Structure formats: structure tokens, C-alpha cells
Coordinates of N, CA, C and O and ligand atoms in Angstrom, one line a residue:
M1 N 107.4 92.6 109.5 CA 108.0 93.9 109.0 C 107.6 95.0 110.0 O 106.4 95.1 110.3
G2 N 108.5 95.8 110.4 CA 108.3 96.8 111.3 C 107.6 98.0 110.6 O 107.6 98.1 109.4
Q3 N 107.2 99.0 111.4 CA 106.5 100.1 110.9 C 107.6 101.2 110.8 O 108.1 101.7 111.8
D4 N 107.9 101.6 109.5 CA 109.0 102.6 109.4 C 108.5 104.0 109.1 O 109.0 104.8 108.3
Y5 N 107.4 104.4 109.9 CA 106.9 105.7 109.8 C 106.3 106.0 111.1 O 106.0 105.1 111.9
S6 N 106.1 107.3 111.4 CA 105.4 107.7 112.7 C 104.1 108.3 112.4 O 103.7 108.6 111.3
I7 N 103.3 108.4 113.5 CA 101.9 108.9 113.3 C 101.7 110.0 114.3 O 101.9 109.8 115.5
D8 N 101.3 111.2 113.9 CA 101.0 112.3 114.7 C 99.5 112.5 114.9 O 98.8 112.5 113.9
Q9 N 99.0 112.6 116.1 CA 97.5 112.7 116.3 C 97.0 114.0 115.6 O 97.6 115.0 115.8
M10 N 95.9 113.9 114.9 CA 95.3 115.0 114.2 C 94.0 115.3 114.8 O 93.6 116.5 115.1
I11 N 93.1 114.3 115.0 CA 91.8 114.4 115.6 C 91.6 113.4 116.7 O 91.8 112.2 116.5
S12 N 91.3 113.9 117.9 CA 91.2 112.9 119.1 C 90.0 112.1 119.0 O 89.0 112.5 118.4
A13 N 90.0 111.0 119.8 CA 88.8 110.2 119.9 C 87.6 110.9 120.4 O 86.5 110.8 120.0
K14 N 87.9 111.8 121.4 CA 86.9 112.6 122.0 C 86.2 113.6 121.1 O 85.0 113.8 121.0
S15 N 87.0 114.2 120.2 CA 86.5 115.2 119.2 C 85.6 114.4 118.2 O 84.6 114.9 117.8
I16 N 86.1 113.2 117.8 CA 85.3 112.4 116.9 C 83.9 112.1 117.5 O 82.9 112.3 116.8
A17 N 83.9 111.6 118.7 CA 82.7 111.2 119.4 C 81.7 112.4 119.5 O 80.5 112.3 119.2
A18 N 82.2 113.6 119.8 CA 81.4 114.8 119.9 C 80.8 115.2 118.6 O 79.6 115.6 118.5
R19 N 81.6 115.1 117.6 CA 81.2 115.5 116.2 C 80.1 114.5 115.7 O 79.1 114.9 115.1
I20 N 80.3 113.2 116.0 CA 79.3 112.2 115.6 C 77.9 112.4 116.3 O 76.9 112.3 115.7
E21 N 78.0 112.9 117.5 CA 76.7 113.2 118.3 C 76.0 114.3 117.5 O 74.8 114.2 117.3
A22 N 76.7 115.3 117.2 CA 76.1 116.5 116.5 C 75.5 116.0 115.1 O 74.4 116.4 114.7
L23 N 76.3 115.2 114.4 CA 75.9 114.8 113.0 C 74.7 113.9 113.1 O 73.8 114.0 112.3
A24 N 74.6 113.1 114.2 CA 73.5 112.2 114.3 C 72.2 113.0 114.5 O 71.1 112.6 114.0
R25 N 72.3 114.1 115.2 CA 71.0 114.9 115.4 C 70.6 115.5 114.1 O 69.4 115.6 113.8
E26 N 71.6 115.9 113.2 CA 71.2 116.5 111.9 C 70.6 115.4 111.0 O 69.6 115.7 110.3
I27 N 71.2 114.2 111.1 CA 70.6 113.1 110.3 C 69.2 112.7 110.7 O 68.3 112.5 109.9
E28 N 69.0 112.7 112.0 CA 67.7 112.4 112.5 C 66.7 113.5 112.0 O 65.5 113.2 111.7
G29 N 67.1 114.7 112.0 CA 66.3 115.8 111.5 C 65.9 115.6 110.1 O 64.7 115.7 109.7
R30 N 66.8 115.2 109.3 CA 66.6 115.0 107.8 C 65.8 113.8 107.5 O 64.9 113.7 106.6
F31 N 66.0 112.7 108.3 CA 65.3 111.4 108.0 C 64.2 111.1 109.0 O 63.7 110.0 109.0
G32 N 63.8 112.1 109.8 CA 62.8 111.8 110.8 C 61.5 111.3 110.1 O 61.2 111.8 109.0
G33 N 60.9 110.3 110.6 CA 59.6 109.8 110.0 C 59.9 108.7 109.0 O 59.0 108.1 108.4
T34 N 61.2 108.4 108.8 CA 61.6 107.3 107.8 C 61.1 106.0 108.4 O 61.1 105.8 109.6
D35 N 60.7 105.1 107.5 CA 60.3 103.8 107.8 C 61.4 103.0 108.4 O 61.4 102.5 109.5
K36 N 62.5 102.9 107.6 CA 63.7 102.3 108.1 C 64.8 102.8 107.2 O 64.8 102.6 105.9
L37 N 65.8 103.4 107.8 CA 66.9 104.0 107.0 C 67.9 102.9 106.7 O 68.3 102.2 107.6
V38 N 68.3 102.8 105.4 CA 69.3 101.9 105.0 C 70.7 102.6 105.1 O 70.9 103.6 104.3
V39 N 71.5 102.3 106.1 CA 72.8 102.9 106.3 C 73.8 102.0 105.6 O 74.0 100.9 105.9
V40 N 74.4 102.6 104.5 CA 75.4 101.8 103.7 C 76.8 102.2 104.0 O 77.2 103.3 103.7
G41 N 77.6 101.3 104.6 CA 79.0 101.6 104.9 C 79.8 101.2 103.7 O 79.7 100.1 103.1
L42 N 80.8 102.0 103.3 CA 81.7 101.7 102.3 C 82.9 101.0 102.9 O 83.6 101.6 103.8
L43 N 83.1 99.7 102.6 CA 84.2 99.0 103.2 C 85.5 99.3 102.5 O 85.6 99.7 101.4
R44 N 86.7 99.2 103.2 CA 86.6 98.8 104.6 C 86.7 100.0 105.6 O 86.4 99.9 106.8
G45 N 87.2 101.2 105.1 CA 87.5 102.3 105.9 C 86.4 102.9 106.8 O 86.7 103.5 107.8
S46 N 85.1 102.6 106.5 CA 84.1 103.2 107.3 C 83.6 102.4 108.4 O 82.6 102.7 109.1
F47 N 84.2 101.2 108.6 CA 83.5 100.2 109.6 C 83.5 100.7 111.0 O 82.5 100.5 111.7
V48 N 84.5 101.5 111.4 CA 84.4 102.0 112.8 C 83.4 103.2 112.9 O 82.6 103.3 113.8
F49 N 83.5 104.1 111.9 CA 82.6 105.2 111.8 C 81.2 104.8 111.8 O 80.3 105.3 112.6
I50 N 80.8 103.9 110.9 CA 79.4 103.4 110.8 C 78.9 102.8 112.1 O 77.8 103.0 112.6
A51 N 79.8 102.1 112.8 CA 79.5 101.4 114.1 C 79.1 102.5 115.1 O 78.1 102.3 115.9
D52 N 79.9 103.5 115.2 CA 79.6 104.6 116.2 C 78.4 105.4 115.8 O 77.6 105.8 116.6
L53 N 78.3 105.7 114.5 CA 77.2 106.5 114.0 C 75.9 105.9 114.2 O 75.0 106.5 114.7
V54 N 75.7 104.6 113.8 CA 74.4 104.0 114.0 C 74.0 103.9 115.4 O 72.8 104.0 115.8
R55 N 75.0 103.8 116.3 CA 74.6 103.7 117.8 C 74.2 105.0 118.3 O 73.6 105.1 119.4
E56 N 74.5 106.1 117.6 CA 74.0 107.4 118.0 C 72.7 107.8 117.4 O 72.1 108.8 117.8
L57 N 72.3 107.0 116.4 CA 71.0 107.4 115.7 C 69.8 106.9 116.3 O 69.7 105.6 116.5
D58 N 68.9 107.8 116.7 CA 67.6 107.3 117.3 C 66.6 107.2 116.1 O 65.7 108.0 116.0
L59 N 66.8 106.3 115.2 CA 66.0 106.0 114.1 C 66.0 104.5 113.8 O 67.0 103.8 114.1
P60 N 64.9 104.0 113.2 CA 65.0 102.6 112.8 C 66.0 102.4 111.6 O 65.9 103.2 110.6
V61 N 67.1 101.6 111.8 CA 68.1 101.5 110.7 C 68.3 100.1 110.3 O 68.1 99.1 111.1
E62 N 68.7 99.9 109.1 CA 69.2 98.7 108.5 C 70.6 99.0 108.1 O 70.9 100.1 107.6
V63 N 71.5 98.0 108.3 CA 72.9 98.3 107.9 C 73.3 97.3 106.7 O 73.0 96.2 106.8
D64 N 73.9 97.9 105.7 CA 74.4 97.1 104.6 C 75.8 97.7 104.2 O 76.2 98.7 104.7
F65 N 76.5 96.9 103.4 CA 77.9 97.3 103.1 C 78.1 97.1 101.6 O 77.5 96.3 100.9
L66 N 79.0 98.0 101.1 CA 79.4 98.0 99.7 C 80.9 98.2 99.7 O 81.4 98.9 100.5
E67 N 81.6 97.4 98.8 CA 83.0 97.6 98.8 C 83.4 98.0 97.4 O 83.1 97.3 96.4
A68 N 84.1 99.2 97.3 CA 84.6 99.7 96.0 C 86.1 99.6 96.1 O 86.7 99.9 97.2
S69 N 86.7 99.4 95.0 CA 88.2 99.3 95.0 C 88.7 100.7 95.2 O 88.1 101.7 94.7
S70 N 89.8 100.9 95.9 CA 90.4 102.2 96.0 C 91.9 102.1 95.7 O 92.4 101.9 94.6
Y71 N 92.7 102.3 96.8 CA 94.1 102.6 96.6 C 95.0 101.3 96.5 O 96.2 101.5 96.2
G72 N 94.5 100.1 96.8 CA 95.4 99.0 96.9 C 96.3 99.3 98.1 O 95.8 99.8 99.1
D73 N 97.5 99.1 98.0 CA 98.4 99.3 99.2 C 99.2 100.6 99.1 O 100.2 100.8 99.8
A74 N 98.9 101.4 98.1 CA 99.7 102.6 97.9 C 99.1 103.8 98.4 O 97.9 103.8 98.8
M75 N 99.8 104.9 98.3 CA 99.2 106.2 98.8 C 98.5 107.0 97.6 O 98.0 108.0 97.8
E76 N 98.7 106.4 96.4 CA 98.1 107.1 95.2 C 96.7 106.6 94.9 O 96.5 105.4 94.9
S77 N 95.9 107.5 94.6 CA 94.5 107.2 94.2 C 94.4 106.6 92.8 O 95.1 107.0 91.9
S78 N 93.7 105.5 92.6 CA 93.5 105.0 91.3 C 92.2 105.6 90.7 O 91.2 105.9 91.5
R79 N 92.2 106.0 89.5 CA 91.0 106.7 88.9 C 89.8 105.8 88.7 O 88.7 106.2 88.7
E80 N 90.1 104.5 88.4 CA 89.0 103.6 88.1 C 88.4 103.0 89.4 O 89.1 102.6 90.3
V81 N 87.1 103.1 89.5 CA 86.4 102.6 90.7 C 85.7 101.3 90.3 O 84.8 101.3 89.4
R82 N 86.0 100.2 91.0 CA 85.3 99.0 90.7 C 84.5 98.5 91.9 O 84.9 98.8 93.0
I83 N 83.3 97.9 91.7 CA 82.6 97.4 92.8 C 83.0 96.0 93.1 O 82.9 95.1 92.3
L84 N 83.6 95.8 94.3 CA 84.1 94.5 94.7 C 83.1 93.7 95.4 O 83.1 92.5 95.4
K85 N 82.2 94.4 96.2 CA 81.1 93.7 96.9 C 79.9 94.6 96.9 O 80.0 95.7 97.3
D86 N 78.8 94.0 96.4 CA 77.6 94.8 96.2 C 76.7 94.7 97.5 O 77.0 93.8 98.3
L87 N 75.7 95.5 97.6 CA 74.8 95.5 98.7 C 74.1 94.1 98.7 O 73.9 93.5 97.7
R88 N 73.6 93.7 99.9 CA 72.8 92.5 100.0 C 71.3 92.8 99.7 O 70.6 92.0 99.2
G89 N 70.9 94.0 100.1 CA 69.5 94.4 100.0 C 69.1 95.3 98.9 O 70.0 95.9 98.2
E90 N 67.8 95.4 98.6 CA 67.3 96.3 97.6 C 67.1 97.6 98.2 O 66.8 97.8 99.4
I91 N 67.4 98.7 97.4 CA 67.2 100.1 98.0 C 66.2 100.9 97.2 O 65.9 102.0 97.5
A92 N 65.5 100.3 96.2 CA 64.5 101.0 95.4 C 63.4 101.5 96.4 O 62.9 100.7 97.2
G93 N 63.1 102.8 96.3 CA 62.0 103.4 97.2 C 62.4 103.5 98.6 O 61.6 103.9 99.4
R94 N 63.7 103.3 99.0 CA 64.1 103.4 100.4 C 64.9 104.6 100.6 O 65.4 105.2 99.7
D95 N 65.0 105.0 101.9 CA 65.8 106.1 102.3 C 67.2 105.6 102.6 O 67.3 104.6 103.4
V96 N 68.2 106.1 102.0 CA 69.6 105.6 102.0 C 70.6 106.6 102.5 O 70.5 107.8 102.0
L97 N 71.4 106.2 103.4 CA 72.6 107.1 103.8 C 73.9 106.3 103.6 O 74.1 105.3 104.1
V98 N 74.7 106.9 102.7 CA 76.0 106.3 102.4 C 77.0 106.9 103.3 O 77.2 108.1 103.5
V99 N 77.8 106.0 103.9 CA 78.8 106.4 104.9 C 80.2 106.1 104.4 O 80.6 104.9 104.2
E100 N 81.0 107.2 104.2 CA 82.3 107.1 103.6 C 83.3 107.5 104.7 O 83.0 108.4 105.5
D101 N 84.5 107.0 104.6 CA 85.5 107.4 105.6 C 86.1 108.8 105.2 O 86.1 109.7 106.0
I102 N 86.6 108.8 103.9 CA 87.3 110.1 103.5 C 86.9 110.4 102.0 O 86.9 109.5 101.2
V103 N 86.5 111.6 101.8 CA 86.4 112.0 100.4 C 87.7 112.7 100.0 O 88.1 113.7 100.6
D104 N 88.4 112.1 99.1 CA 89.7 112.6 98.7 C 89.6 113.2 97.3 O 89.2 114.4 97.1
T105 N 89.9 112.4 96.2 CA 89.7 113.0 94.9 C 88.2 113.1 94.5 O 87.8 113.8 93.7
G106 N 87.4 112.2 95.2 CA 85.9 112.3 95.0 C 85.5 111.2 94.0 O 84.3 111.0 93.9
H107 N 86.4 110.4 93.4 CA 86.0 109.4 92.4 C 85.2 108.3 93.1 O 84.2 107.9 92.5
T108 N 85.5 107.9 94.3 CA 84.8 106.7 94.9 C 83.4 107.2 95.2 O 82.4 106.5 94.8
L109 N 83.2 108.3 95.9 CA 81.9 108.7 96.3 C 81.0 109.0 95.1 O 79.8 108.6 95.1
S110 N 81.6 109.6 94.1 CA 80.8 109.9 92.9 C 80.3 108.7 92.2 O 79.2 108.6 91.8
A111 N 81.2 107.7 92.1 CA 80.8 106.4 91.4 C 79.8 105.7 92.2 O 78.8 105.2 91.6
V112 N 79.9 105.7 93.5 CA 78.9 105.0 94.4 C 77.6 105.7 94.3 O 76.5 105.0 94.2
V113 N 77.6 107.0 94.3 CA 76.3 107.8 94.3 C 75.6 107.5 92.9 O 74.4 107.3 92.9
K114 N 76.4 107.5 91.9 CA 75.8 107.2 90.6 C 75.2 105.8 90.5 O 74.1 105.7 90.0
L115 N 75.9 104.9 91.0 CA 75.4 103.5 91.0 C 74.1 103.4 91.8 O 73.1 102.8 91.3
L116 N 74.2 103.9 93.0 CA 73.0 103.7 93.9 C 71.8 104.5 93.5 O 70.7 104.1 93.6
S117 N 72.1 105.7 92.9 CA 71.0 106.5 92.4 C 70.2 105.8 91.3 O 69.0 105.9 91.1
S118 N 71.0 105.0 90.5 CA 70.3 104.3 89.3 C 69.3 103.3 89.8 O 68.5 102.8 89.1
R119 N 69.4 102.9 91.1 CA 68.5 101.9 91.7 C 67.2 102.6 92.3 O 66.4 101.9 92.9
E120 N 67.1 103.9 92.1 CA 66.0 104.7 92.4 C 65.5 104.6 93.9 O 64.4 104.2 94.2
P121 N 66.4 105.0 94.8 CA 66.0 105.1 96.2 C 65.1 106.3 96.4 O 65.1 107.2 95.5
A122 N 64.3 106.3 97.4 CA 63.4 107.4 97.7 C 64.3 108.7 97.9 O 64.0 109.8 97.5
R123 N 65.3 108.5 98.8 CA 66.2 109.5 99.1 C 67.6 109.0 99.3 O 67.8 107.9 99.9
L124 N 68.6 109.7 98.8 CA 70.0 109.2 99.0 C 70.8 110.4 99.5 O 71.0 111.4 98.8
E125 N 71.4 110.2 100.7 CA 72.3 111.3 101.2 C 73.6 110.6 101.6 O 73.7 109.4 101.6
T126 N 74.6 111.4 101.8 CA 75.9 110.9 102.0 C 76.6 111.6 103.2 O 76.3 112.7 103.5
I127 N 77.4 110.8 103.9 CA 78.2 111.4 105.0 C 79.6 110.9 105.0 O 79.8 109.7 104.7
A128 N 80.6 111.8 105.2 CA 82.0 111.4 105.2 C 82.6 111.9 106.5 O 82.3 113.0 106.9
L129 N 83.3 111.1 107.1 CA 84.0 111.5 108.4 C 85.0 112.6 108.1 O 85.0 113.6 108.7
L130 N 85.8 112.4 107.0 CA 86.8 113.4 106.6 C 86.7 113.8 105.2 O 86.2 113.1 104.3
D131 N 87.1 115.1 105.0 CA 87.0 115.6 103.6 C 88.4 116.3 103.4 O 88.8 117.1 104.2
K132 N 89.0 116.0 102.2 CA 90.2 116.7 101.8 C 89.9 117.5 100.6 O 90.2 117.1 99.4
P133 N 89.2 118.7 100.7 CA 88.8 119.4 99.5 C 89.9 119.8 98.6 O 89.6 119.9 97.3
S134 N 91.1 120.0 99.1 CA 92.2 120.5 98.2 C 92.6 119.4 97.2 O 93.3 119.6 96.2
R135 N 92.2 118.1 97.4 CA 92.6 117.0 96.5 C 91.5 116.7 95.5 O 91.7 115.8 94.7
R136 N 90.4 117.4 95.5 CA 89.3 117.0 94.7 C 89.5 117.0 93.2 O 90.1 118.0 92.6
E137 N 89.1 116.0 92.5 CA 89.2 115.9 91.0 C 87.8 115.8 90.4 O 87.6 116.1 89.2
V138 N 86.8 115.4 91.2 CA 85.4 115.3 90.8 C 84.6 116.3 91.7 O 84.8 116.3 92.9
D139 N 83.7 117.0 91.1 CA 82.9 118.0 91.8 C 81.8 117.3 92.7 O 80.7 117.2 92.2
I140 N 82.2 116.9 93.8 CA 81.2 116.2 94.7 C 81.5 116.6 96.2 O 82.7 116.7 96.5
R141 N 80.4 116.7 97.0 CA 80.6 116.9 98.4 C 79.6 116.1 99.1 O 78.4 115.9 98.6
A142 N 80.0 115.5 100.2 CA 79.0 114.7 101.0 C 78.0 115.6 101.6 O 78.3 116.8 101.8
T143 N 76.8 115.1 101.8 CA 75.7 115.9 102.5 C 76.2 116.4 103.8 O 76.0 117.6 104.2
W144 N 76.9 115.5 104.6 CA 77.5 115.9 105.9 C 78.9 115.5 105.9 O 79.3 114.4 105.4
T145 N 79.7 116.4 106.5 CA 81.2 116.1 106.7 C 81.5 116.2 108.1 O 81.1 117.2 108.8
G146 N 82.3 115.3 108.6 CA 82.8 115.4 110.0 C 83.8 116.5 110.2 O 83.6 117.4 110.9
F147 N 84.9 116.3 109.5 CA 86.0 117.3 109.6 C 86.6 117.5 108.2 O 86.9 116.6 107.5
E148 N 86.9 118.8 107.9 CA 87.8 119.1 106.7 C 89.2 119.0 107.2 O 89.6 119.6 108.2
I149 N 90.0 118.3 106.4 CA 91.4 118.2 106.7 C 92.3 118.7 105.6 O 91.9 118.6 104.4
P150 N 93.6 119.0 105.8 CA 94.5 119.4 104.7 C 94.9 118.2 103.9 O 94.5 117.0 104.3
D151 N 95.7 118.4 102.9 CA 96.2 117.3 102.1 C 97.3 116.5 102.9 O 98.5 116.8 102.7
A152 N 96.8 115.6 103.7 CA 97.7 114.8 104.5 C 97.3 113.3 104.4 O 96.1 113.1 104.1
F153 N 98.2 112.4 104.6 CA 97.7 111.0 104.5 C 97.4 110.6 106.0 O 98.3 110.6 106.8
V154 N 96.2 110.1 106.2 CA 95.8 109.9 107.6 C 95.5 108.4 107.8 O 95.1 107.7 106.8
V155 N 95.5 108.0 109.1 CA 95.2 106.6 109.4 C 94.4 106.6 110.8 O 94.3 107.7 111.4
G156 N 93.9 105.5 111.1 CA 93.2 105.3 112.4 C 91.7 105.4 112.3 O 91.2 105.8 111.2
Y157 N 91.0 105.0 113.3 CA 89.5 105.1 113.4 C 89.0 104.3 112.1 O 88.0 104.8 111.5
G158 N 89.6 103.2 111.8 CA 89.1 102.4 110.7 C 89.9 102.6 109.4 O 89.8 101.8 108.5
I159 N 90.7 103.7 109.3 CA 91.4 104.0 108.1 C 92.8 103.5 108.1 O 93.5 103.6 109.2
D160 N 93.3 102.9 107.0 CA 94.6 102.2 107.0 C 95.6 102.9 106.2 O 95.3 103.7 105.3
Y161 N 96.8 102.4 106.4 CA 97.9 102.6 105.5 C 98.5 101.2 105.3 O 99.0 100.6 106.2
A162 N 98.4 100.7 104.1 CA 98.8 99.3 103.7 C 98.2 98.3 104.8 O 99.0 97.5 105.3
Q163 N 97.0 98.5 105.1 CA 96.2 97.6 106.0 C 96.7 97.7 107.4 O 96.3 96.8 108.2
R164 N 97.4 98.7 107.8 CA 97.7 98.9 109.2 C 97.1 100.1 109.8 O 96.6 101.0 109.1
N165 N 97.0 100.1 111.1 CA 96.6 101.3 111.9 C 95.1 101.5 111.9 O 94.7 102.5 112.4
R166 N 94.3 100.6 111.4 CA 92.9 100.8 111.4 C 92.3 100.8 112.9 O 91.3 101.4 113.2
N167 N 93.1 100.2 113.8 CA 92.6 100.1 115.2 C 93.0 101.2 116.1 O 92.7 101.2 117.3
L168 N 93.7 102.3 115.5 CA 93.9 103.4 116.4 C 92.6 104.1 116.7 O 91.7 104.3 115.8
P169 N 92.4 104.5 117.9 CA 91.1 105.2 118.3 C 90.9 106.6 117.8 O 89.9 107.2 117.9
Y170 N 92.0 107.2 117.3 CA 92.0 108.6 116.8 C 92.4 108.6 115.4 O 92.9 107.6 114.8
I171 N 92.3 109.8 114.8 CA 92.8 110.0 113.4 C 94.2 110.6 113.5 O 94.4 111.6 114.2
G172 N 95.2 110.0 112.9 CA 96.6 110.5 112.9 C 97.1 110.7 111.5 O 96.7 110.1 110.6
E173 N 98.1 111.6 111.5 CA 98.8 111.8 110.2 C 100.0 111.0 110.0 O 100.9 110.9 111.0
V174 N 100.2 110.3 108.9 CA 101.4 109.5 108.7 C 102.5 110.4 108.3 O 102.4 111.3 107.5
R175 N 103.7 110.2 109.0 CA 104.9 110.9 108.7 C 105.9 109.9 108.2 O 106.4 109.1 109.0
L176 N 106.3 110.1 107.0 CA 107.3 109.2 106.4 C 108.7 109.7 106.8 O 108.9 110.9 106.9
P177 N 109.7 108.8 107.0 CA 111.0 109.2 107.3 C 111.6 110.0 106.1 O 111.3 109.7 105.0
D178 N 112.5 111.0 106.4 CA 113.1 111.8 105.3 C 114.0 111.0 104.4 O 114.6 110.1 104.8
Ligands
IMP201 P1 88.8 109.1 96.5 O1 88.1 108.2 95.5 O2 90.1 109.6 96.0 O3 87.9 110.2 97.0 O4 89.3 108.2 97.6 C1 88.5 107.7 98.6 C2 89.1 106.5 99.3 O5 90.6 106.6 99.3 C3 88.8 106.6 100.8 O6 87.6 105.9 101.0 C4 90.0 105.9 101.4 O7 89.7 104.5 101.5 C5 91.1 106.2 100.5 N1 91.9 107.3 101.1 C6 91.9 108.6 100.7 N2 92.7 109.4 101.5 C7 93.2 108.5 102.4 C8 94.2 108.7 103.5 O8 94.6 109.8 103.8 N3 94.5 107.6 104.2 C9 94.0 106.3 103.9 N4 93.1 106.1 102.9 C10 92.7 107.2 102.1

């Protein structure tokens, strides 16, 4: 099946890399002295971001992944968040950084923070590459945000539309035909 929409570049690969460098310095500042930071990527959208982020971090890190259900193949958010794949490791007493691709309505991040907090980590912080504050339904903000964007549907840099376009090196806006 062909792709019946176009993609306009919104954030270049170069801007993303520069922003990640700056964010890594802030994270190092906050978690300096940590034994080993557990960096938790939310699958699947954060896989490119977490890969670039951990390589910028000058800290001992462990990487783990969690998968929560989100949109299926549609552009509409589902309200119910289910855990499809849980962490492999224990986080009680550990420093944890949750890595999300986009905070949209906020349901996913809020559910994940609630779940992981219940396991009593020493510290739990969150980072999102993108934030769409105008779409928020739950009052939550990541500790760090890469870029605030308007209410647009975006793809690339790990983020998909119906499982496509995750491999674009930049963030682009999906334009549907009229
Ligand atoms: P929330 O629970 O509504 O905050 O949704 C978060 C999840 O929805 C993100 O982790 C993405 O997987 C997905 N999502 C939100 N906005 C977009 C988008 O513009 N493009 C692709 N996926 C999105």
C-alpha cells in the first residue's frame, strides 16, 4: 500500500541532536552521584530518542523498556492505558528516568508514573522529546521536554503513523490529502 499523505519537516535532525546534548547536561546535573541510573524507554516511540540520549549521558546507566498501549493504528488517543510489556528489572530504591516520545493527552505518562512510583524508586524523573500542551487532558508535565509543538500529528525519529516513518531522521508533520 502506498503512502497517501505527505510529511513536512518540523524539527531537523541537527536541532534534535543539539537539544539532546543540552538535556543530557541537565540530567547529569540532577542525577550526578547516582550509583546507576535506570533509563526506562517507553516502547515503541522512544527507541531512537533513548538510544541518542543514553549515548550523550556521562553517567552509569542501565536501560530497560516498558510498553504501554496507546493509539493502535489510528490518530485518536485511547483513554485506557494498558501495560503490554513490563520492566525486566526491579526499581525499588533506584534512580529512574522515564523516556517518552510525546506527551499528548498525558494519559500514558501519568499512568506510567503512577505505576512506577508505586514500586518506590529512590527518585523518578521523566523526559519527553515532544510536548503538545494544547492537547492535555491530564495535568502532567515531564521533568524535561525537548520541544513544545502545536497540535499536529508528527512522525519520524522513532515516532510512527500506522507503523510507518519511524526511520525518518527528523520530526515531520503529517499532511493528509484534502
Ligand atoms: P498520550 O497518552 O495521549 O499523552 O499519548 C502518548 C502517546 O501517543 C505517545 O507516546 C505516542 O506514542 C502517541 N502519540 C501522541 N501524539 C502523536 C503523534 O503526533 N504522532 C504519533 N504518535 C503520537
